Amino acid sequence: MKKTKTIFLLLLFSALLSVMTNAQTRTMSFDANTSLMLQEFSAMLTFEEDQIKVAMRMGRDEAKAGEDRLEEGDVIVMMNGTRAKDIPSLREVYEALENDTEIKIGVQRGQERFILRAMKGDVPEGSGTRMVMEFDDEGDGAPPVIVGSLGLILTDTDAGIEVNRVIEPLMPDVLKELDIQGYRITELNGEKPENAAAALKTINELEVGDEISITFTTDGDEKEIKFKKPESRGNFSMTGNNE
């Protein structure tokens, strides 16, 4: 059976800049339990070796003279007075802050400790980047379908349309509250979509602000959600390589 490696490029914010190391594309995978994107500080955080670290700086903007900013390898020790023990607890503090509220993070860099501040919702100019995610897809079936406006990657399976992966930075808040990875979409706006491509077409044809109703189902559980279509928080492109 042919093995196809499908690579998704997650285009965050406005600039389309590749993250390169020694002329090689840098590949990252992340999920809600092990990573958090702090757009206000232009950084992707991951949990490793029992610490929350800056895994990647977003963008290639140069630091201004006298400007403090996060750098790769920095350790986050607190946010707004709460100790940063893991990604879920840090996310809870972050998401509880309203826009235009000051974020204060405690940073350890080597033997040095200091505080950085930013306003919630304030995205620094030039902080955009392109992240790469990849996974292997066995067989010759239809490729995964990316629903960028909802932060979902859908695949067609024998059981139906499956939520193969969620991309939390792009998800509307109402979907972030649901644990739907691995669930199937059994109804979309009152109809059963034929396949993942048909589901994408239905969603793309809606205008921002139009109502979306989706029923997510898995063995023994069903979740029905209604919300208004949000503005997209990013875009995807896709390439495929055969091995």
PDB file of C-alpha atoms in Angstrom:
ATOM      1  CA  MET A   1       0.000   0.000   0.000  1.00  0.00           C
ATOM      2  CA  LYS A   2       1.342   3.379  -0.973  1.00  0.00           C
ATOM      3  CA  LYS A   3       2.195   5.677   1.897  1.00  0.00           C
ATOM      4  CA  THR A   4       1.420   9.336   1.328  1.00  0.00           C
ATOM      5  CA  LYS A   5       2.791  12.053   3.542  1.00  0.00           C
ATOM      6  CA  THR A   6       0.422  15.005   3.605  1.00  0.00           C
ATOM      7  CA  ILE A   7       1.873  18.296   4.807  1.00  0.00           C
ATOM      8  CA  PHE A   8      -0.353  21.144   5.945  1.00  0.00           C
ATOM      9  CA  LEU A   9       0.957  24.664   6.161  1.00  0.00           C
ATOM     10  CA  LEU A  10      -0.841  26.703   8.778  1.00  0.00           C
ATOM     11  CA  LEU A  11      -0.615  30.358   7.816  1.00  0.00           C
ATOM     12  CA  LEU A  12      -0.945  32.458  10.922  1.00  0.00           C
ATOM     13  CA  PHE A  13      -1.705  36.175  11.043  1.00  0.00           C
ATOM     14  CA  SER A  14      -0.823  38.243   7.978  1.00  0.00           C
ATOM     15  CA  ALA A  15       2.733  37.516   6.834  1.00  0.00           C
ATOM     16  CA  LEU A  16       3.640  34.328   4.992  1.00  0.00           C
ATOM     17  CA  LEU A  17       7.130  33.607   6.257  1.00  0.00           C
ATOM     18  CA  SER A  18       8.648  30.157   6.376  1.00  0.00           C
ATOM     19  CA  VAL A  19      10.342  28.985   9.568  1.00  0.00           C
ATOM     20  CA  MET A  20      13.672  27.646   8.387  1.00  0.00           C
ATOM     21  CA  THR A  21      16.640  26.052  10.148  1.00  0.00           C
ATOM     22  CA  ASN A  22      19.763  25.525   8.033  1.00  0.00           C
ATOM     23  CA  ALA A  23      17.634  25.782   4.890  1.00  0.00           C
ATOM     24  CA  GLN A  24      15.290  23.022   6.121  1.00  0.00           C
ATOM     25  CA  THR A  25      11.616  23.545   6.860  1.00  0.00           C
ATOM     26  CA  ARG A  26      10.994  23.203  10.564  1.00  0.00           C
ATOM     27  CA  THR A  27       8.184  20.783  11.326  1.00  0.00           C
ATOM     28  CA  MET A  28       6.064  21.004  14.474  1.00  0.00           C
ATOM     29  CA  SER A  29       3.019  19.172  15.723  1.00  0.00           C
ATOM     30  CA  PHE A  30       0.933  20.402  18.630  1.00  0.00           C
ATOM     31  CA  ASP A  31      -2.304  19.890  20.509  1.00  0.00           C
ATOM     32  CA  ALA A  32      -4.262  21.635  23.220  1.00  0.00           C
ATOM     33  CA  ASN A  33      -2.605  19.733  26.066  1.00  0.00           C
ATOM     34  CA  THR A  34       1.003  20.284  25.069  1.00  0.00           C
ATOM     35  CA  SER A  35       1.168  23.673  23.342  1.00  0.00           C
ATOM     36  CA  LEU A  36      -0.209  27.191  23.405  1.00  0.00           C
ATOM     37  CA  MET A  37       0.238  30.053  20.962  1.00  0.00           C
ATOM     38  CA  LEU A  38       0.715  33.450  22.613  1.00  0.00           C
ATOM     39  CA  GLN A  39       0.182  35.756  19.670  1.00  0.00           C
ATOM     40  CA  GLU A  40       0.688  38.843  21.836  1.00  0.00           C
ATOM     41  CA  PHE A  41       4.270  37.719  22.476  1.00  0.00           C
ATOM     42  CA  SER A  42       4.823  36.207  18.987  1.00  0.00           C
ATOM     43  CA  ALA A  43       5.580  32.812  20.504  1.00  0.00           C
ATOM     44  CA  MET A  44       4.509  29.177  20.411  1.00  0.00           C
ATOM     45  CA  LEU A  45       4.853  27.508  23.811  1.00  0.00           C
ATOM     46  CA  THR A  46       5.256  23.778  24.380  1.00  0.00           C
ATOM     47  CA  PHE A  47       5.549  21.598  27.478  1.00  0.00           C
ATOM     48  CA  GLU A  48       8.762  19.607  27.698  1.00  0.00           C
ATOM     49  CA  GLU A  49      10.991  18.357  30.499  1.00  0.00           C
ATOM     50  CA  ASP A  50       8.339  19.500  33.025  1.00  0.00           C
ATOM     51  CA  GLN A  51       8.672  23.108  31.854  1.00  0.00           C
ATOM     52  CA  ILE A  52       6.766  25.456  29.581  1.00  0.00           C
ATOM     53  CA  LYS A  53       9.229  26.640  26.972  1.00  0.00           C
ATOM     54  CA  VAL A  54       9.201  28.896  23.931  1.00  0.00           C
ATOM     55  CA  ALA A  55       9.482  26.410  21.076  1.00  0.00           C
ATOM     56  CA  MET A  56       9.277  28.950  18.275  1.00  0.00           C
ATOM     57  CA  ARG A  57       9.227  32.681  17.729  1.00  0.00           C
ATOM     58  CA  MET A  58       6.639  33.651  15.152  1.00  0.00           C
ATOM     59  CA  GLY A  59       8.041  35.768  12.363  1.00  0.00           C
ATOM     60  CA  ARG A  60      11.495  37.127  11.728  1.00  0.00           C
ATOM     61  CA  ASP A  61      11.147  40.669  12.972  1.00  0.00           C
ATOM     62  CA  GLU A  62      14.311  42.107  14.466  1.00  0.00           C
ATOM     63  CA  ALA A  63      14.272  43.250  18.075  1.00  0.00           C
ATOM     64  CA  LYS A  64      14.330  47.002  18.512  1.00  0.00           C
ATOM     65  CA  ALA A  65      17.054  48.569  20.622  1.00  0.00           C
ATOM     66  CA  GLY A  66      16.244  48.127  24.297  1.00  0.00           C
ATOM     67  CA  GLU A  67      13.243  45.906  23.550  1.00  0.00           C
ATOM     68  CA  ASP A  68      12.680  42.797  25.650  1.00  0.00           C
ATOM     69  CA  ARG A  69      10.951  39.890  23.968  1.00  0.00           C
ATOM     70  CA  LEU A  70      10.614  36.133  24.208  1.00  0.00           C
ATOM     71  CA  GLU A  71      13.270  34.006  22.569  1.00  0.00           C
ATOM     72  CA  GLU A  72      13.390  30.317  21.766  1.00  0.00           C
ATOM     73  CA  GLY A  73      14.336  28.318  24.853  1.00  0.00           C
ATOM     74  CA  ASP A  74      12.896  30.807  27.356  1.00  0.00           C
ATOM     75  CA  VAL A  75      10.957  29.190  30.195  1.00  0.00           C
ATOM     76  CA  ILE A  76       7.584  30.630  31.252  1.00  0.00           C
ATOM     77  CA  VAL A  77       7.272  30.455  35.045  1.00  0.00           C
ATOM     78  CA  MET A  78       4.101  32.479  35.681  1.00  0.00           C
ATOM     79  CA  MET A  79       1.278  34.483  34.128  1.00  0.00           C
ATOM     80  CA  ASN A  80      -0.507  37.272  35.977  1.00  0.00           C
ATOM     81  CA  GLY A  81       0.609  35.941  39.351  1.00  0.00           C
ATOM     82  CA  THR A  82      -0.272  32.294  38.694  1.00  0.00           C
ATOM     83  CA  ARG A  83       2.537  29.733  38.500  1.00  0.00           C
ATOM     84  CA  ALA A  84       2.814  28.115  35.081  1.00  0.00           C
ATOM     85  CA  LYS A  85       2.888  24.405  35.915  1.00  0.00           C
ATOM     86  CA  ASP A  86       1.567  23.051  32.604  1.00  0.00           C
ATOM     87  CA  ILE A  87      -0.098  24.124  29.350  1.00  0.00           C
ATOM     88  CA  PRO A  88      -3.755  23.537  30.386  1.00  0.00           C
ATOM     89  CA  SER A  89      -3.403  25.641  33.550  1.00  0.00           C
ATOM     90  CA  LEU A  90      -1.601  28.395  31.649  1.00  0.00           C
ATOM     91  CA  ARG A  91      -4.301  28.361  28.971  1.00  0.00           C
ATOM     92  CA  GLU A  92      -6.970  28.690  31.648  1.00  0.00           C
ATOM     93  CA  VAL A  93      -5.338  31.866  32.956  1.00  0.00           C
ATOM     94  CA  TYR A  94      -4.814  33.234  29.440  1.00  0.00           C
ATOM     95  CA  GLU A  95      -8.355  32.571  28.238  1.00  0.00           C
ATOM     96  CA  ALA A  96      -9.861  34.098  31.388  1.00  0.00           C
ATOM     97  CA  LEU A  97      -8.297  37.457  30.488  1.00  0.00           C
ATOM     98  CA  GLU A  98     -10.461  39.825  28.487  1.00  0.00           C
ATOM     99  CA  ASN A  99      -9.130  41.694  25.471  1.00  0.00           C
ATOM    100  CA  ASP A 100      -7.228  44.892  26.324  1.00  0.00           C
ATOM    101  CA  THR A 101      -6.239  43.393  29.691  1.00  0.00           C
ATOM    102  CA  GLU A 102      -2.531  43.405  30.510  1.00  0.00           C
ATOM    103  CA  ILE A 103      -0.768  40.041  30.334  1.00  0.00           C
ATOM    104  CA  LYS A 104       2.258  39.717  32.598  1.00  0.00           C
ATOM    105  CA  ILE A 105       4.471  36.688  32.144  1.00  0.00           C
ATOM    106  CA  GLY A 106       7.434  35.676  34.261  1.00  0.00           C
ATOM    107  CA  VAL A 107      10.339  34.494  32.128  1.00  0.00           C
ATOM    108  CA  GLN A 108      13.493  32.588  32.987  1.00  0.00           C
ATOM    109  CA  ARG A 109      16.409  32.796  30.560  1.00  0.00           C
ATOM    110  CA  GLY A 110      19.417  30.975  31.902  1.00  0.00           C
ATOM    111  CA  GLN A 111      20.061  32.449  35.348  1.00  0.00           C
ATOM    112  CA  GLU A 112      18.090  35.607  34.585  1.00  0.00           C
ATOM    113  CA  ARG A 113      14.449  36.200  35.483  1.00  0.00           C
ATOM    114  CA  PHE A 114      12.265  39.057  34.301  1.00  0.00           C
ATOM    115  CA  ILE A 115       8.688  40.115  33.507  1.00  0.00           C
ATOM    116  CA  LEU A 116       7.293  40.804  30.014  1.00  0.00           C
ATOM    117  CA  ARG A 117       4.020  42.631  29.427  1.00  0.00           C
ATOM    118  CA  ALA A 118       1.556  42.842  26.542  1.00  0.00           C
ATOM    119  CA  MET A 119      -2.109  43.670  26.052  1.00  0.00           C
ATOM    120  CA  LYS A 120      -4.479  40.771  25.373  1.00  0.00           C
ATOM    121  CA  GLY A 121      -5.472  40.785  21.704  1.00  0.00           C
ATOM    122  CA  ASP A 122      -2.598  43.026  20.598  1.00  0.00           C
ATOM    123  CA  VAL A 123      -0.709  41.194  17.820  1.00  0.00           C
ATOM    124  CA  PRO A 124       2.768  42.663  17.205  1.00  0.00           C
ATOM    125  CA  GLU A 125       3.507  43.869  13.690  1.00  0.00           C
ATOM    126  CA  GLY A 126       5.551  41.359  11.710  1.00  0.00           C
ATOM    127  CA  SER A 127       4.707  38.446  13.980  1.00  0.00           C
ATOM    128  CA  GLY A 128       3.120  36.285  11.293  1.00  0.00           C
ATOM    129  CA  THR A 129       4.658  33.028  10.229  1.00  0.00           C
ATOM    130  CA  ARG A 130       3.987  29.738   8.564  1.00  0.00           C
ATOM    131  CA  MET A 131       3.891  26.565  10.611  1.00  0.00           C
ATOM    132  CA  VAL A 132       4.150  23.079   9.213  1.00  0.00           C
ATOM    133  CA  MET A 133       2.197  20.092  10.423  1.00  0.00           C
ATOM    134  CA  GLU A 134       2.375  16.654   8.883  1.00  0.00           C
ATOM    135  CA  PHE A 135       0.922  13.211   9.249  1.00  0.00           C
ATOM    136  CA  ASP A 136       0.945  10.010   7.244  1.00  0.00           C
ATOM    137  CA  ASP A 137      -2.115   8.953   5.294  1.00  0.00           C
ATOM    138  CA  GLU A 138      -2.301   5.294   4.290  1.00  0.00           C
ATOM    139  CA  GLY A 139      -3.958   4.292   1.029  1.00  0.00           C
ATOM    140  CA  ASP A 140      -5.305   6.019  -2.045  1.00  0.00           C
ATOM    141  CA  GLY A 141      -8.444   7.580  -0.585  1.00  0.00           C
ATOM    142  CA  ALA A 142      -9.470  11.224  -0.711  1.00  0.00           C
ATOM    143  CA  PRO A 143      -6.997  13.562   1.017  1.00  0.00           C
ATOM    144  CA  PRO A 144      -7.986  15.267   4.282  1.00  0.00           C
ATOM    145  CA  VAL A 145     -10.164  18.358   3.954  1.00  0.00           C
ATOM    146  CA  ILE A 146      -9.236  21.552   5.790  1.00  0.00           C
ATOM    147  CA  VAL A 147     -12.027  23.721   7.203  1.00  0.00           C
ATOM    148  CA  GLY A 148      -9.906  26.750   8.042  1.00  0.00           C
ATOM    149  CA  SER A 149     -12.748  28.916   9.379  1.00  0.00           C
ATOM    150  CA  LEU A 150     -13.529  26.300  12.050  1.00  0.00           C
ATOM    151  CA  GLY A 151     -10.014  25.004  12.673  1.00  0.00           C
ATOM    152  CA  LEU A 152     -10.923  21.439  11.684  1.00  0.00           C
ATOM    153  CA  ILE A 153      -9.223  18.818   9.514  1.00  0.00           C
ATOM    154  CA  LEU A 154     -11.767  16.285   8.237  1.00  0.00           C
ATOM    155  CA  THR A 155     -11.219  12.875   6.678  1.00  0.00           C
ATOM    156  CA  ASP A 156     -13.598  10.442   4.985  1.00  0.00           C
ATOM    157  CA  THR A 157     -13.731   7.053   6.715  1.00  0.00           C
ATOM    158  CA  ASP A 158     -15.942   3.989   6.388  1.00  0.00           C
ATOM    159  CA  ALA A 159     -17.874   5.266   9.416  1.00  0.00           C
ATOM    160  CA  GLY A 160     -18.380   8.747   7.952  1.00  0.00           C
ATOM    161  CA  ILE A 161     -16.776  12.196   8.094  1.00  0.00           C
ATOM    162  CA  GLU A 162     -14.300  12.210  10.955  1.00  0.00           C
ATOM    163  CA  VAL A 163     -12.703  15.161  12.743  1.00  0.00           C
ATOM    164  CA  ASN A 164      -9.143  13.949  12.227  1.00  0.00           C
ATOM    165  CA  ARG A 165      -7.519  16.883  13.982  1.00  0.00           C
ATOM    166  CA  VAL A 166      -8.415  20.210  15.540  1.00  0.00           C
ATOM    167  CA  ILE A 167      -6.261  23.312  15.106  1.00  0.00           C
ATOM    168  CA  GLU A 168      -7.051  25.209  18.274  1.00  0.00           C
ATOM    169  CA  PRO A 169      -5.604  28.627  17.305  1.00  0.00           C
ATOM    170  CA  LEU A 170      -8.109  28.788  14.432  1.00  0.00           C
ATOM    171  CA  MET A 171     -11.146  27.371  16.235  1.00  0.00           C
ATOM    172  CA  PRO A 172     -14.040  29.625  17.273  1.00  0.00           C
ATOM    173  CA  ASP A 173     -14.414  29.765  21.038  1.00  0.00           C
ATOM    174  CA  VAL A 174     -17.664  27.786  21.004  1.00  0.00           C
ATOM    175  CA  LEU A 175     -15.887  24.799  19.443  1.00  0.00           C
ATOM    176  CA  LYS A 176     -12.887  25.033  21.762  1.00  0.00           C
ATOM    177  CA  GLU A 177     -15.219  24.097  24.616  1.00  0.00           C
ATOM    178  CA  LEU A 178     -15.972  20.732  22.980  1.00  0.00           C
ATOM    179  CA  ASP A 179     -13.644  17.762  22.849  1.00  0.00           C
ATOM    180  CA  ILE A 180     -14.553  16.698  19.294  1.00  0.00           C
ATOM    181  CA  GLN A 181     -11.358  15.226  17.879  1.00  0.00           C
ATOM    182  CA  GLY A 182     -12.212  11.737  16.620  1.00  0.00           C
ATOM    183  CA  TYR A 183     -15.943  12.519  16.421  1.00  0.00           C
ATOM    184  CA  ARG A 184     -17.923  12.213  13.167  1.00  0.00           C
ATOM    185  CA  ILE A 185     -20.056  14.938  11.590  1.00  0.00           C
ATOM    186  CA  THR A 186     -23.472  13.344  11.101  1.00  0.00           C
ATOM    187  CA  GLU A 187     -25.520  16.473  10.403  1.00  0.00           C
ATOM    188  CA  LEU A 188     -24.673  19.921   9.076  1.00  0.00           C
ATOM    189  CA  ASN A 189     -27.359  22.603   8.890  1.00  0.00           C
ATOM    190  CA  GLY A 190     -30.117  20.011   8.917  1.00  0.00           C
ATOM    191  CA  GLU A 191     -28.619  17.714   6.298  1.00  0.00           C
ATOM    192  CA  LYS A 192     -26.215  14.788   6.255  1.00  0.00           C
ATOM    193  CA  PRO A 193     -23.183  15.798   4.170  1.00  0.00           C
ATOM    194  CA  GLU A 194     -22.115  13.202   1.614  1.00  0.00           C
ATOM    195  CA  ASN A 195     -18.416  13.539   2.389  1.00  0.00           C
ATOM    196  CA  ALA A 196     -15.815  15.903   3.858  1.00  0.00           C
ATOM    197  CA  ALA A 197     -15.556  17.915   0.643  1.00  0.00           C
ATOM    198  CA  ALA A 198     -19.331  18.466   0.656  1.00  0.00           C
ATOM    199  CA  ALA A 199     -19.184  19.617   4.284  1.00  0.00           C
ATOM    200  CA  LEU A 200     -16.460  22.109   3.406  1.00  0.00           C
ATOM    201  CA  LYS A 201     -18.496  23.408   0.444  1.00  0.00           C
ATOM    202  CA  THR A 202     -21.538  23.984   2.652  1.00  0.00           C
ATOM    203  CA  ILE A 203     -19.523  25.898   5.244  1.00  0.00           C
ATOM    204  CA  ASN A 204     -17.611  27.948   2.674  1.00  0.00           C
ATOM    205  CA  GLU A 205     -20.861  29.046   1.007  1.00  0.00           C
ATOM    206  CA  LEU A 206     -22.074  30.598   4.262  1.00  0.00           C
ATOM    207  CA  GLU A 207     -21.358  34.239   5.017  1.00  0.00           C
ATOM    208  CA  VAL A 208     -19.673  35.380   8.214  1.00  0.00           C
ATOM    209  CA  GLY A 209     -22.463  35.681  10.786  1.00  0.00           C
ATOM    210  CA  ASP A 210     -24.690  33.000   9.220  1.00  0.00           C
ATOM    211  CA  GLU A 211     -25.835  30.278  11.609  1.00  0.00           C
ATOM    212  CA  ILE A 212     -24.115  26.903  11.549  1.00  0.00           C
ATOM    213  CA  SER A 213     -25.564  23.843  13.264  1.00  0.00           C
ATOM    214  CA  ILE A 214     -23.419  20.706  13.509  1.00  0.00           C
ATOM    215  CA  THR A 215     -24.038  17.354  15.141  1.00  0.00           C
ATOM    216  CA  PHE A 216     -20.855  15.544  16.222  1.00  0.00           C
ATOM    217  CA  THR A 217     -21.234  11.850  17.044  1.00  0.00           C
ATOM    218  CA  THR A 218     -19.041   9.100  18.423  1.00  0.00           C
ATOM    219  CA  ASP A 219     -19.839   5.750  19.991  1.00  0.00           C
ATOM    220  CA  GLY A 220     -22.323   6.438  22.752  1.00  0.00           C
ATOM    221  CA  ASP A 221     -22.078  10.233  22.610  1.00  0.00           C
ATOM    222  CA  GLU A 222     -23.612  13.014  20.521  1.00  0.00           C
ATOM    223  CA  LYS A 223     -22.954  16.747  20.667  1.00  0.00           C
ATOM    224  CA  GLU A 224     -25.086  19.292  18.832  1.00  0.00           C
ATOM    225  CA  ILE A 225     -23.844  22.871  18.574  1.00  0.00           C
ATOM    226  CA  LYS A 226     -25.244  26.012  16.970  1.00  0.00           C
ATOM    227  CA  PHE A 227     -23.195  29.163  16.423  1.00  0.00           C
ATOM    228  CA  LYS A 228     -22.596  31.948  13.935  1.00  0.00           C
ATOM    229  CA  LYS A 229     -19.881  31.494  11.346  1.00  0.00           C
ATOM    230  CA  PRO A 230     -16.829  33.422  12.572  1.00  0.00           C
ATOM    231  CA  GLU A 231     -14.293  35.368  10.616  1.00  0.00           C
ATOM    232  CA  SER A 232     -11.349  33.169   9.691  1.00  0.00           C
ATOM    233  CA  ARG A 233      -8.313  33.420  11.990  1.00  0.00           C
ATOM    234  CA  GLY A 234      -5.889  32.024   9.401  1.00  0.00           C
ATOM    235  CA  ASN A 235      -5.519  30.012   6.222  1.00  0.00           C
ATOM    236  CA  PHE A 236      -4.083  26.720   5.079  1.00  0.00           C
ATOM    237  CA  SER A 237      -2.234  25.463   2.065  1.00  0.00           C
ATOM    238  CA  MET A 238      -1.363  21.842   1.416  1.00  0.00           C
ATOM    239  CA  THR A 239       1.309  19.861  -0.353  1.00  0.00           C
ATOM    240  CA  GLY A 240       1.758  16.122  -0.672  1.00  0.00           C
ATOM    241  CA  ASN A 241       4.866  13.984  -0.964  1.00  0.00           C
ATOM    242  CA  ASN A 242       4.949  10.281  -1.788  1.00  0.00           C
ATOM    243  CA  GLU A 243       7.395   7.912  -0.162  1.00  0.00           C
TER     244      GLU A 243
END
